[in-house]
PDB file of C-alpha atoms and ligand atoms in Angstrom:
ATOM      1  CA  MET A 284      15.809  -4.548  -3.624  1.00 39.00           C
ATOM      2  CA  SER A 285      17.905  -1.658  -2.385  1.00 40.00           C
ATOM      3  CA  THR A 286      21.445  -2.667  -1.531  1.00 36.00           C
ATOM      4  CA  LYS A 287      21.770   0.166   1.043  1.00 39.00           C
ATOM      5  CA  THR A 288      22.073  -0.878   4.664  1.00 38.00           C
ATOM      6  CA  ALA A 289      18.898  -0.172   6.571  1.00 41.00           C
ATOM      7  CA  LYS A 290      18.996   2.494   9.297  1.00 41.00           C
ATOM      8  CA  SER A 291      18.234   1.286  12.786  1.00 39.00           C
ATOM      9  CA  THR A 292      14.451   1.564  12.702  1.00 40.00           C
ATOM     10  CA  PRO A 293      12.037   1.501  15.617  1.00 41.00           C
ATOM     11  CA  GLY A 294       8.722  -0.125  15.815  1.00 43.00           C
ATOM     12  CA  SER A 295       8.803  -3.365  13.796  1.00 44.00           C
ATOM     13  CA  THR A 296       8.229  -5.359  16.917  1.00 47.00           C
ATOM     14  CA  ASN A 297       4.791  -5.084  18.333  1.00 48.00           C
ATOM     15  CA  GLY A 298       4.361  -5.632  22.065  1.00 55.00           C
ATOM     16  CA  SER A 299       5.209  -9.249  22.835  1.00 62.00           C
ATOM     17  CA  ARG A 300       4.830 -10.371  19.225  1.00 74.00           C
ATOM     18  CA  PRO A 301       7.965 -10.404  17.104  1.00 87.00           C
ATOM     19  CA  GLY A 302       8.261  -8.542  13.834  1.00 96.00           C
ATOM     20  CA  LEU A 303      10.589  -8.880  10.896  1.00 97.00           C
ATOM     21  CA  ASP A 304      14.242  -7.826  11.504  1.00 96.00           C
ATOM     22  CA  PRO A 305      14.184  -4.016  11.927  1.00 95.00           C
ATOM     23  CA  LEU A 306      17.776  -3.653  10.766  1.00 94.00           C
ATOM     24  CA  ARG A 307      17.625  -5.407   7.400  1.00 97.00           C
ATOM     25  CA  PRO A 308      15.775  -4.545   4.201  1.00 98.00           C
ATOM     26  CA  VAL A 309      12.615  -6.651   3.908  1.00 98.00           C
ATOM     27  CA  THR A 310      12.847  -9.171   1.082  1.00 98.00           C
ATOM     28  CA  VAL A 311      10.051 -11.003  -0.756  1.00 98.00           C
ATOM     29  CA  PRO A 312      11.010 -14.330   0.998  1.00 98.00           C
ATOM     30  CA  ASP A 313      10.909 -12.521   4.412  1.00 97.00           C
ATOM     31  CA  PHE A 314       7.454 -11.191   3.668  1.00 97.00           C
ATOM     32  CA  ALA A 315       6.162 -14.443   2.241  1.00 97.00           C
ATOM     33  CA  GLY A 316       7.651 -16.446   5.182  1.00 97.00           C
ATOM     34  CA  ALA A 317       6.245 -14.274   7.913  1.00 97.00           C
ATOM     35  CA  LYS A 318       2.955 -16.225   8.081  1.00 97.00           C
ATOM     36  CA  ALA A 319       4.756 -19.485   8.892  1.00 96.00           C
ATOM     37  CA  ARG A 320       6.666 -17.637  11.646  1.00 96.00           C
ATOM     38  CA  GLY A 321       3.487 -16.114  13.183  1.00 96.00           C
ATOM     39  CA  ILE A 322       4.700 -12.578  12.405  1.00 97.00           C
ATOM     40  CA  ARG A 323       2.020  -9.980  11.622  1.00 98.00           C
ATOM     41  CA  LEU A 324       2.956  -7.775   8.685  1.00 98.00           C
ATOM     42  CA  THR A 325       2.498  -4.029   8.461  1.00 98.00           C
ATOM     43  CA  MET A 326       1.833  -2.237   5.197  1.00 98.00           C
ATOM     44  CA  LEU A 327       0.909   1.354   4.310  1.00 98.00           C
ATOM     45  CA  THR A 328       0.632   3.417   1.151  1.00 97.00           C
ATOM     46  CA  ALA A 329       2.975   6.169  -0.010  1.00 96.00           C
ATOM     47  CA  TYR A 330       3.156   8.096  -3.288  1.00 94.00           C
ATOM     48  CA  ASP A 331       6.147  10.392  -2.814  1.00 95.00           C
ATOM     49  CA  PHE A 332       9.690  10.577  -1.364  1.00 97.00           C
ATOM     50  CA  THR A 333       8.797  12.465   1.856  1.00 97.00           C
ATOM     51  CA  MET A 334       6.027  10.174   2.994  1.00 97.00           C
ATOM     52  CA  ALA A 335       7.957   7.070   1.910  1.00 98.00           C
ATOM     53  CA  ARG A 336      10.931   8.175   4.001  1.00 98.00           C
ATOM     54  CA  LEU A 337       8.797   8.865   7.013  1.00 98.00           C
ATOM     55  CA  VAL A 338       6.806   5.612   7.046  1.00 98.00           C
ATOM     56  CA  ASP A 339       9.889   3.555   6.223  1.00 98.00           C
ATOM     57  CA  ALA A 340      11.855   5.148   9.086  1.00 97.00           C
ATOM     58  CA  ALA A 341       8.939   4.342  11.425  1.00 97.00           C
ATOM     59  CA  GLY A 342       9.439   0.673  10.649  1.00 97.00           C
ATOM     60  CA  VAL A 343       6.587  -0.365   8.286  1.00 98.00           C
ATOM     61  CA  ASP A 344       7.382  -3.679   6.538  1.00 98.00           C
ATOM     62  CA  SER A 345       6.036  -2.802   3.127  1.00 98.00           C
ATOM     63  CA  ILE A 346       4.893   0.245   1.219  1.00 98.00           C
ATOM     64  CA  LEU A 347       2.242   0.110  -1.513  1.00 98.00           C
ATOM     65  CA  VAL A 348       2.412   2.711  -4.218  1.00 96.00           C
ATOM     66  CA  GLY A 349      -1.323   2.319  -4.490  1.00 95.00           C
ATOM     67  CA  ASP A 350      -3.554   3.728  -7.161  1.00 88.00           C
ATOM     68  CA  SER A 351      -5.701   5.055  -4.302  1.00 84.00           C
ATOM     69  CA  LEU A 352      -4.259   8.476  -5.040  1.00 77.00           C
ATOM     70  CA  GLY A 353      -5.850   8.582  -8.455  1.00 71.00           C
ATOM     71  CA  MET A 354      -2.729   7.456 -10.252  1.00 55.00           C
ATOM     72  CA  VAL A 355      -4.976   6.047 -12.835  1.00 43.00           C
ATOM     73  CA  VAL A 356      -6.028   9.541 -13.761  1.00 40.00           C
ATOM     74  CA  GLN A 357      -2.512  10.950 -13.479  1.00 56.00           C
ATOM     75  CA  GLY A 358      -1.116   7.954 -15.337  1.00 62.00           C
ATOM     76  CA  LYS A 359       2.266   8.227 -13.737  1.00 87.00           C
ATOM     77  CA  PRO A 360       2.790   4.997 -11.723  1.00 90.00           C
ATOM     78  CA  VAL A 361       6.378   4.632 -12.738  1.00 93.00           C
ATOM     79  CA  TYR A 362       7.203   8.164 -11.684  1.00 93.00           C
ATOM     80  CA  HIS A 363       5.569   7.785  -8.224  1.00 95.00           C
ATOM     81  CA  THR A 364       7.210   4.402  -7.694  1.00 96.00           C
ATOM     82  CA  ARG A 365      10.620   5.916  -8.420  1.00 96.00           C
ATOM     83  CA  LEU A 366      10.005   8.685  -5.831  1.00 96.00           C
ATOM     84  CA  VAL A 367       8.968   6.177  -3.184  1.00 97.00           C
ATOM     85  CA  VAL A 368      11.852   3.806  -3.829  1.00 98.00           C
ATOM     86  CA  ARG A 369      14.329   6.646  -3.469  1.00 98.00           C
ATOM     87  CA  GLY A 370      12.907   7.391   0.061  1.00 98.00           C
ATOM     88  CA  VAL A 371      12.973   3.821   1.296  1.00 98.00           C
ATOM     89  CA  ARG A 372      15.807   1.904   3.020  1.00 98.00           C
ATOM     90  CA  ARG A 373      14.031  -1.085   4.605  1.00 98.00           C
ATOM     91  CA  ALA A 374      10.417  -1.564   3.446  1.00 98.00           C
ATOM     92  CA  LEU A 375       9.462  -3.831   0.578  1.00 98.00           C
ATOM     93  CA  VAL A 376       8.012  -1.530  -2.154  1.00 98.00           C
ATOM     94  CA  VAL A 377       5.008  -2.926  -4.025  1.00 98.00           C
ATOM     95  CA  ALA A 378       3.635  -0.936  -6.988  1.00 97.00           C
ATOM     96  CA  ASP A 379       0.005  -1.160  -8.083  1.00 96.00           C
ATOM     97  CA  LEU A 380      -0.699  -1.930 -11.713  1.00 96.00           C
ATOM     98  CA  PRO A 381      -3.191   0.707 -12.824  1.00 92.00           C
ATOM     99  CA  PHE A 382      -6.573  -0.084 -14.474  1.00 91.00           C
ATOM    100  CA  MET A 383      -6.175  -1.251 -18.081  1.00 92.00           C
ATOM    101  CA  THR A 384      -2.440  -1.901 -17.826  1.00 93.00           C
ATOM    102  CA  TYR A 385      -2.888  -5.737 -17.337  1.00 96.00           C
ATOM    103  CA  GLN A 386      -6.405  -6.599 -18.436  1.00 96.00           C
ATOM    104  CA  VAL A 387      -5.847  -6.672 -22.171  1.00 97.00           C
ATOM    105  CA  SER A 388      -3.476  -9.655 -22.415  1.00 98.00           C
ATOM    106  CA  PRO A 389      -0.873 -11.539 -20.443  1.00 98.00           C
ATOM    107  CA  GLN A 390       1.794  -9.978 -22.637  1.00 98.00           C
ATOM    108  CA  GLN A 391       0.476  -6.436 -21.767  1.00 97.00           C
ATOM    109  CA  ALA A 392       0.528  -7.481 -18.081  1.00 97.00           C
ATOM    110  CA  VAL A 393       4.173  -8.615 -18.190  1.00 98.00           C
ATOM    111  CA  GLU A 394       5.256  -5.468 -20.086  1.00 97.00           C
ATOM    112  CA  SER A 395       3.451  -3.173 -17.544  1.00 96.00           C
ATOM    113  CA  ALA A 396       4.836  -5.028 -14.532  1.00 97.00           C
ATOM    114  CA  GLY A 397       8.300  -5.052 -16.132  1.00 97.00           C
ATOM    115  CA  ARG A 398       8.210  -1.216 -16.431  1.00 96.00           C
ATOM    116  CA  LEU A 399       7.271  -0.781 -12.747  1.00 97.00           C
ATOM    117  CA  VAL A 400      10.223  -2.935 -11.703  1.00 98.00           C
ATOM    118  CA  LYS A 401      12.795  -1.868 -14.316  1.00 97.00           C
ATOM    119  CA  GLU A 402      12.020   1.827 -14.655  1.00 96.00           C
ATOM    120  CA  GLY A 403      10.233   2.468 -11.327  1.00 97.00           C
ATOM    121  CA  GLY A 404      12.543   0.265  -9.157  1.00 98.00           C
ATOM    122  CA  ALA A 405       9.588  -1.528  -7.493  1.00 98.00           C
ATOM    123  CA  HIS A 406      10.449  -4.719  -5.633  1.00 98.00           C
ATOM    124  CA  ALA A 407       7.125  -6.275  -6.519  1.00 98.00           C
ATOM    125  CA  VAL A 408       3.785  -5.444  -8.166  1.00 98.00           C
ATOM    126  CA  LYS A 409       0.137  -5.791  -7.207  1.00 98.00           C
ATOM    127  CA  LEU A 410      -2.924  -6.308  -9.342  1.00 98.00           C
ATOM    128  CA  GLU A 411      -6.619  -6.928  -8.689  1.00 98.00           C
ATOM    129  CA  GLY A 412      -8.817  -9.911  -9.368  1.00 98.00           C
ATOM    130  CA  GLY A 413      -8.745 -13.660  -8.908  1.00 98.00           C
ATOM    131  CA  VAL A 414      -9.860 -16.111 -11.582  1.00 98.00           C
ATOM    132  CA  ARG A 415     -10.298 -13.296 -14.075  1.00 97.00           C
ATOM    133  CA  SER A 416      -6.648 -12.200 -13.592  1.00 98.00           C
ATOM    134  CA  ALA A 417      -5.157 -15.661 -13.336  1.00 98.00           C
ATOM    135  CA  ALA A 418      -3.453 -15.599 -16.731  1.00 98.00           C
ATOM    136  CA  ALA A 419      -1.933 -12.186 -16.116  1.00 98.00           C
ATOM    137  CA  ILE A 420      -0.695 -13.248 -12.695  1.00 98.00           C
ATOM    138  CA  ALA A 421       0.924 -16.458 -14.092  1.00 98.00           C
ATOM    139  CA  ALA A 422       2.559 -14.487 -16.897  1.00 98.00           C
ATOM    140  CA  ILE A 423       4.054 -11.932 -14.463  1.00 98.00           C
ATOM    141  CA  THR A 424       5.298 -14.449 -11.910  1.00 98.00           C
ATOM    142  CA  GLY A 425       6.530 -16.594 -14.782  1.00 98.00           C
ATOM    143  CA  ALA A 426       8.699 -13.653 -15.747  1.00 98.00           C
ATOM    144  CA  ASP A 427      10.105 -13.802 -12.231  1.00 98.00           C
ATOM    145  CA  ILE A 428       8.399 -10.590 -11.035  1.00 98.00           C
ATOM    146  CA  PRO A 429       7.100 -10.952  -7.431  1.00 98.00           C
ATOM    147  CA  LEU A 430       3.400 -10.273  -7.279  1.00 98.00           C
ATOM    148  CA  VAL A 431       0.777  -9.501  -4.614  1.00 98.00           C
ATOM    149  CA  GLY A 432      -2.914 -10.389  -5.464  1.00 98.00           C
ATOM    150  CA  HIS A 433      -5.978  -8.463  -4.379  1.00 98.00           C
ATOM    151  CA  VAL A 434      -9.446  -9.952  -3.753  1.00 98.00           C
ATOM    152  CA  GLY A 435     -12.717  -8.891  -2.202  1.00 98.00           C
ATOM    153  CA  LEU A 436     -13.574  -5.274  -2.877  1.00 97.00           C
ATOM    154  CA  THR A 437     -11.333  -4.460  -5.835  1.00 96.00           C
ATOM    155  CA  PRO A 438     -11.562  -0.628  -6.375  1.00 93.00           C
ATOM    156  CA  GLN A 439     -10.831  -0.795 -10.053  1.00 92.00           C
ATOM    157  CA  SER A 440     -14.115  -2.847 -10.512  1.00 93.00           C
ATOM    158  CA  VAL A 441     -16.168  -0.545  -8.361  1.00 90.00           C
ATOM    159  CA  ARG A 442     -18.646   0.234 -11.148  1.00 90.00           C
ATOM    160  CA  ARG A 443     -19.331  -3.457 -11.798  1.00 92.00           C
ATOM    161  CA  LEU A 444     -19.632  -4.119  -8.020  1.00 92.00           C
ATOM    162  CA  GLY A 445     -22.155  -1.318  -7.743  1.00 92.00           C
ATOM    163  CA  GLY A 446     -20.164   0.774  -5.237  1.00 90.00           C
ATOM    164  CA  PHE A 447     -17.787   0.339  -2.278  1.00 91.00           C
ATOM    165  CA  LYS A 448     -19.613  -2.613  -0.662  1.00 95.00           C
ATOM    166  CA  VAL A 449     -18.615  -5.381   1.684  1.00 97.00           C
ATOM    167  CA  GLN A 450     -17.964  -8.579  -0.407  1.00 97.00           C
ATOM    168  CA  ARG A 451     -19.722 -11.673   0.936  1.00 97.00           C
ATOM    169  CA  ASP A 452     -19.551 -14.330  -1.756  1.00 98.00           C
ATOM    170  CA  ALA A 453     -17.495 -16.973   0.190  1.00 98.00           C
ATOM    171  CA  GLU A 454     -17.165 -19.526  -2.593  1.00 98.00           C
ATOM    172  CA  LYS A 455     -15.913 -16.938  -5.057  1.00 97.00           C
ATOM    173  CA  LEU A 456     -13.507 -15.359  -2.636  1.00 98.00           C
ATOM    174  CA  ILE A 457     -11.859 -18.661  -1.616  1.00 98.00           C
ATOM    175  CA  GLU A 458     -11.677 -19.789  -5.234  1.00 98.00           C
ATOM    176  CA  ASP A 459     -10.111 -16.449  -6.210  1.00 98.00           C
ATOM    177  CA  ALA A 460      -7.570 -16.662  -3.345  1.00 98.00           C
ATOM    178  CA  LEU A 461      -6.561 -20.266  -4.255  1.00 98.00           C
ATOM    179  CA  VAL A 462      -6.210 -19.376  -7.976  1.00 98.00           C
ATOM    180  CA  ILE A 463      -4.034 -16.377  -7.108  1.00 98.00           C
ATOM    181  CA  GLU A 464      -1.857 -18.540  -4.855  1.00 98.00           C
ATOM    182  CA  ALA A 465      -1.566 -21.246  -7.526  1.00 98.00           C
ATOM    183  CA  ALA A 466      -0.548 -18.639 -10.132  1.00 98.00           C
ATOM    184  CA  GLY A 467       2.444 -17.733  -8.018  1.00 98.00           C
ATOM    185  CA  ALA A 468       1.536 -14.648  -5.889  1.00 98.00           C
ATOM    186  CA  PHE A 469       3.564 -14.318  -2.647  1.00 98.00           C
ATOM    187  CA  ALA A 470       0.876 -12.376  -0.664  1.00 98.00           C
ATOM    188  CA  LEU A 471      -2.774 -11.413  -1.031  1.00 98.00           C
ATOM    189  CA  VAL A 472      -4.642  -8.204  -0.104  1.00 98.00           C
ATOM    190  CA  VAL A 473      -8.156  -8.933   1.148  1.00 98.00           C
ATOM    191  CA  GLU A 474     -10.394  -5.883   1.100  1.00 98.00           C
ATOM    192  CA  CYS A 475     -13.781  -5.225   2.676  1.00 98.00           C
ATOM    193  CA  VAL A 476     -14.739  -8.738   3.568  1.00 98.00           C
ATOM    194  CA  PRO A 477     -16.558  -9.923   6.772  1.00 98.00           C
ATOM    195  CA  THR A 478     -14.111 -10.917   9.531  1.00 98.00           C
ATOM    196  CA  ASP A 479     -15.101 -14.576   9.578  1.00 98.00           C
ATOM    197  CA  LEU A 480     -14.849 -14.967   5.809  1.00 98.00           C
ATOM    198  CA  ALA A 481     -11.426 -13.211   5.755  1.00 98.00           C
ATOM    199  CA  ALA A 482     -10.281 -15.711   8.455  1.00 98.00           C
ATOM    200  CA  ARG A 483     -11.418 -18.598   6.172  1.00 98.00           C
ATOM    201  CA  VAL A 484      -9.498 -17.139   3.240  1.00 98.00           C
ATOM    202  CA  THR A 485      -6.422 -16.718   5.521  1.00 98.00           C
ATOM    203  CA  ALA A 486      -6.657 -20.401   6.603  1.00 98.00           C
ATOM    204  CA  ALA A 487      -7.182 -21.554   2.984  1.00 98.00           C
ATOM    205  CA  VAL A 488      -3.903 -20.160   1.630  1.00 98.00           C
ATOM    206  CA  LYS A 489      -0.250 -20.553   2.654  1.00 98.00           C
ATOM    207  CA  VAL A 490       0.711 -17.024   1.518  1.00 98.00           C
ATOM    208  CA  PRO A 491       0.106 -14.132   3.979  1.00 98.00           C
ATOM    209  CA  THR A 492      -3.152 -12.266   3.657  1.00 98.00           C
ATOM    210  CA  ILE A 493      -2.995  -8.512   4.164  1.00 98.00           C
ATOM    211  CA  GLY A 494      -6.415  -7.179   5.294  1.00 98.00           C
ATOM    212  CA  ILE A 495      -8.069  -3.825   4.812  1.00 98.00           C
ATOM    213  CA  GLY A 496     -11.569  -3.861   6.330  1.00 98.00           C
ATOM    214  CA  ALA A 497     -11.119  -7.653   6.716  1.00 98.00           C
ATOM    215  CA  GLY A 498     -10.716  -8.053  10.496  1.00 98.00           C
ATOM    216  CA  PRO A 499      -7.846  -8.986  12.765  1.00 98.00           C
ATOM    217  CA  GLN A 500      -7.286 -12.618  11.628  1.00 98.00           C
ATOM    218  CA  CYS A 501      -5.488 -11.653   8.398  1.00 98.00           C
ATOM    219  CA  ASP A 502      -1.728 -12.155   8.530  1.00 98.00           C
ATOM    220  CA  GLY A 503      -1.101  -8.405   8.159  1.00 98.00           C
ATOM    221  CA  GLN A 504      -2.838  -5.102   7.708  1.00 98.00           C
ATOM    222  CA  ILE A 505      -2.765  -2.285   5.164  1.00 98.00           C
ATOM    223  CA  LEU A 506      -4.337   1.177   5.370  1.00 97.00           C
ATOM    224  CA  VAL A 507      -4.095   4.282   3.243  1.00 95.00           C
ATOM    225  CA  THR A 508      -1.595   6.603   4.935  1.00 95.00           C
ATOM    226  CA  PRO A 509      -3.477   9.938   4.409  1.00 93.00           C
ATOM    227  CA  ASP A 510      -6.478   8.249   6.119  1.00 93.00           C
ATOM    228  CA  ILE A 511      -4.596   7.269   9.331  1.00 96.00           C
ATOM    229  CA  LEU A 512      -2.890  10.700   9.501  1.00 96.00           C
ATOM    230  CA  GLY A 513      -6.162  12.698   9.136  1.00 94.00           C
ATOM    231  CA  LEU A 514      -5.007  14.305   5.899  1.00 92.00           C
ATOM    232  CA  PHE A 515      -8.100  13.186   3.953  1.00 84.00           C
ATOM    233  CA  ASP A 516     -11.359  13.578   5.826  1.00 77.00           C
ATOM    234  CA  ASP A 517     -14.002  13.920   3.143  1.00 81.00           C
ATOM    235  CA  PHE A 518     -15.023  10.312   3.681  1.00 81.00           C
ATOM    236  CA  ARG A 519     -13.817   7.902   6.353  1.00 84.00           C
ATOM    237  CA  PRO A 520     -14.663   4.221   5.795  1.00 90.00           C
ATOM    238  CA  ARG A 521     -15.564   2.228   8.936  1.00 93.00           C
ATOM    239  CA  PHE A 522     -12.290   0.194   8.725  1.00 96.00           C
ATOM    240  CA  VAL A 523     -10.045   3.242   8.972  1.00 95.00           C
ATOM    241  CA  LYS A 524      -8.556   4.171  12.375  1.00 96.00           C
ATOM    242  CA  GLN A 525      -7.235   7.746  12.441  1.00 95.00           C
ATOM    243  CA  TYR A 526      -3.950   7.883  14.453  1.00 97.00           C
ATOM    244  CA  ALA A 527      -3.227  11.633  14.088  1.00 97.00           C
ATOM    245  CA  ASP A 528      -4.896  14.827  12.946  1.00 96.00           C
ATOM    246  CA  LEU A 529      -2.318  16.268  10.622  1.00 97.00           C
ATOM    247  CA  GLY A 530      -5.059  17.944   8.532  1.00 96.00           C
ATOM    248  CA  GLN A 531      -5.876  20.177  11.499  1.00 96.00           C
ATOM    249  CA  ALA A 532      -2.197  20.787  12.226  1.00 98.00           C
ATOM    250  CA  VAL A 533      -1.587  21.813   8.591  1.00 97.00           C
ATOM    251  CA  ARG A 534      -4.621  24.191   8.612  1.00 97.00           C
ATOM    252  CA  LYS A 535      -3.518  25.820  11.866  1.00 98.00           C
ATOM    253  CA  ALA A 536       0.082  26.260  10.643  1.00 98.00           C
ATOM    254  CA  VAL A 537      -0.989  27.769   7.323  1.00 98.00           C
ATOM    255  CA  GLU A 538      -3.480  30.112   9.012  1.00 98.00           C
ATOM    256  CA  ALA A 539      -0.772  31.304  11.469  1.00 98.00           C
ATOM    257  CA  TYR A 540       1.658  31.847   8.616  1.00 98.00           C
ATOM    258  CA  CYS A 541      -0.854  33.852   6.512  1.00 98.00           C
ATOM    259  CA  GLY A 542      -1.851  35.920   9.551  1.00 98.00           C
ATOM    260  CA  GLU A 543       1.746  36.789  10.416  1.00 98.00           C
ATOM    261  CA  VAL A 544       2.640  37.706   6.780  1.00 97.00           C
ATOM    262  CA  ARG A 545      -0.450  39.924   6.653  1.00 97.00           C
ATOM    263  CA  ASP A 546       0.137  41.659  10.011  1.00 98.00           C
ATOM    264  CA  GLY A 547       3.883  42.056   9.328  1.00 98.00           C
ATOM    265  CA  SER A 548       5.121  39.875  12.242  1.00 98.00           C
ATOM    266  CA  PHE A 549       6.815  37.438   9.850  1.00 98.00           C
ATOM    267  CA  PRO A 550       9.588  37.659   8.824  1.00 97.00           C
ATOM    268  CA  ALA A 551      11.105  39.008  12.050  1.00 97.00           C
ATOM    269  CA  ALA A 552      14.638  40.310  12.385  1.00 96.00           C
ATOM    270  CA  GLU A 553      16.059  36.838  13.094  1.00 97.00           C
ATOM    271  CA  HIS A 554      14.825  35.599   9.731  1.00 97.00           C
ATOM    272  CA  GLY A 555      16.811  38.160   7.780  1.00 97.00           C
ATOM    273  CA  PHE A 556      20.490  38.626   6.836  1.00 97.00           C
ATOM    274  CA  ARG A 557      22.855  41.499   7.529  1.00 92.00           C
TER     275      ARG A 557
HETATM  276  O1  LIG B 624      -4.761   1.451  -4.098  1.00 66.52           O
HETATM  277  C1  LIG B 624      -4.599   1.183  -2.916  1.00 66.52           C
HETATM  278  O2  LIG B 624      -4.083   1.997  -2.106  1.00 66.52           O
HETATM  279  C2  LIG B 624      -4.935  -0.168  -2.485  1.00 66.52           C
HETATM  280  C3  LIG B 624      -5.021  -0.418  -0.996  1.00 66.52           C
HETATM  281  C4  LIG B 624      -6.096   0.306  -0.391  1.00 66.52           C
HETATM  282  C5  LIG B 624      -5.058  -1.897  -0.703  1.00 66.52           C
HETATM  283  O3  LIG B 624      -5.162  -0.995  -3.276  1.00 66.52           O
END
């Protein structure tokens, strides 16, 4: 965890419901203990310094360096984690373990998680899967690396699951959640699960559940930042709410810039030096 003092950040209280302390860096125990205090947790993704700085300053409790940005292809999770950590003063930074960096053996899982923490500076790691990942989770938490689990729709298994589909197998989901908790995870992402079933998972575990497409009864929520900002509009899943249209703002700004360069109105006299 960063030892820097957090800036005064707005927005970590939500209406009448309290949030985590906006003035202190969020720790793993703060995050894990929020459920018992009735605090809803906020989490967003970031992959670079600029976005990490912006979402952190706006008061999000935790940032996931998710492999939603195709980090599996780029293969640079440590690099992206380092950029994000550098931009963050308060949020808890969780780094995703990419596909095939933890599936081979518990030893491989500990080594990969260790790199994200030691070289990337992550405060915690996340990996996908319940029963099938139990040995990896136990090995990582046994090495004292804080870990977030991920059940329901697990994007790294999308081929086996037959696509991005809502996951409805209640028995399996609850078993996976309990196994992850028993293996030492301090929180659990629950993705694309019917609202009632996500509520059952949330009631079954003591650690906070962080929902994405899993309804309002999870202990917190995560969304992919480019989705809520309107920066990625090829495909918008039903569970995404778009809070801004930065894609449109970027297009307009770039068109204006190109137009002015072409017609000679930029740069003007005030943009030059004497
Ligand atoms: O990779 C990712 O960004 C994720 C979130 C969508 C939960 O796993």
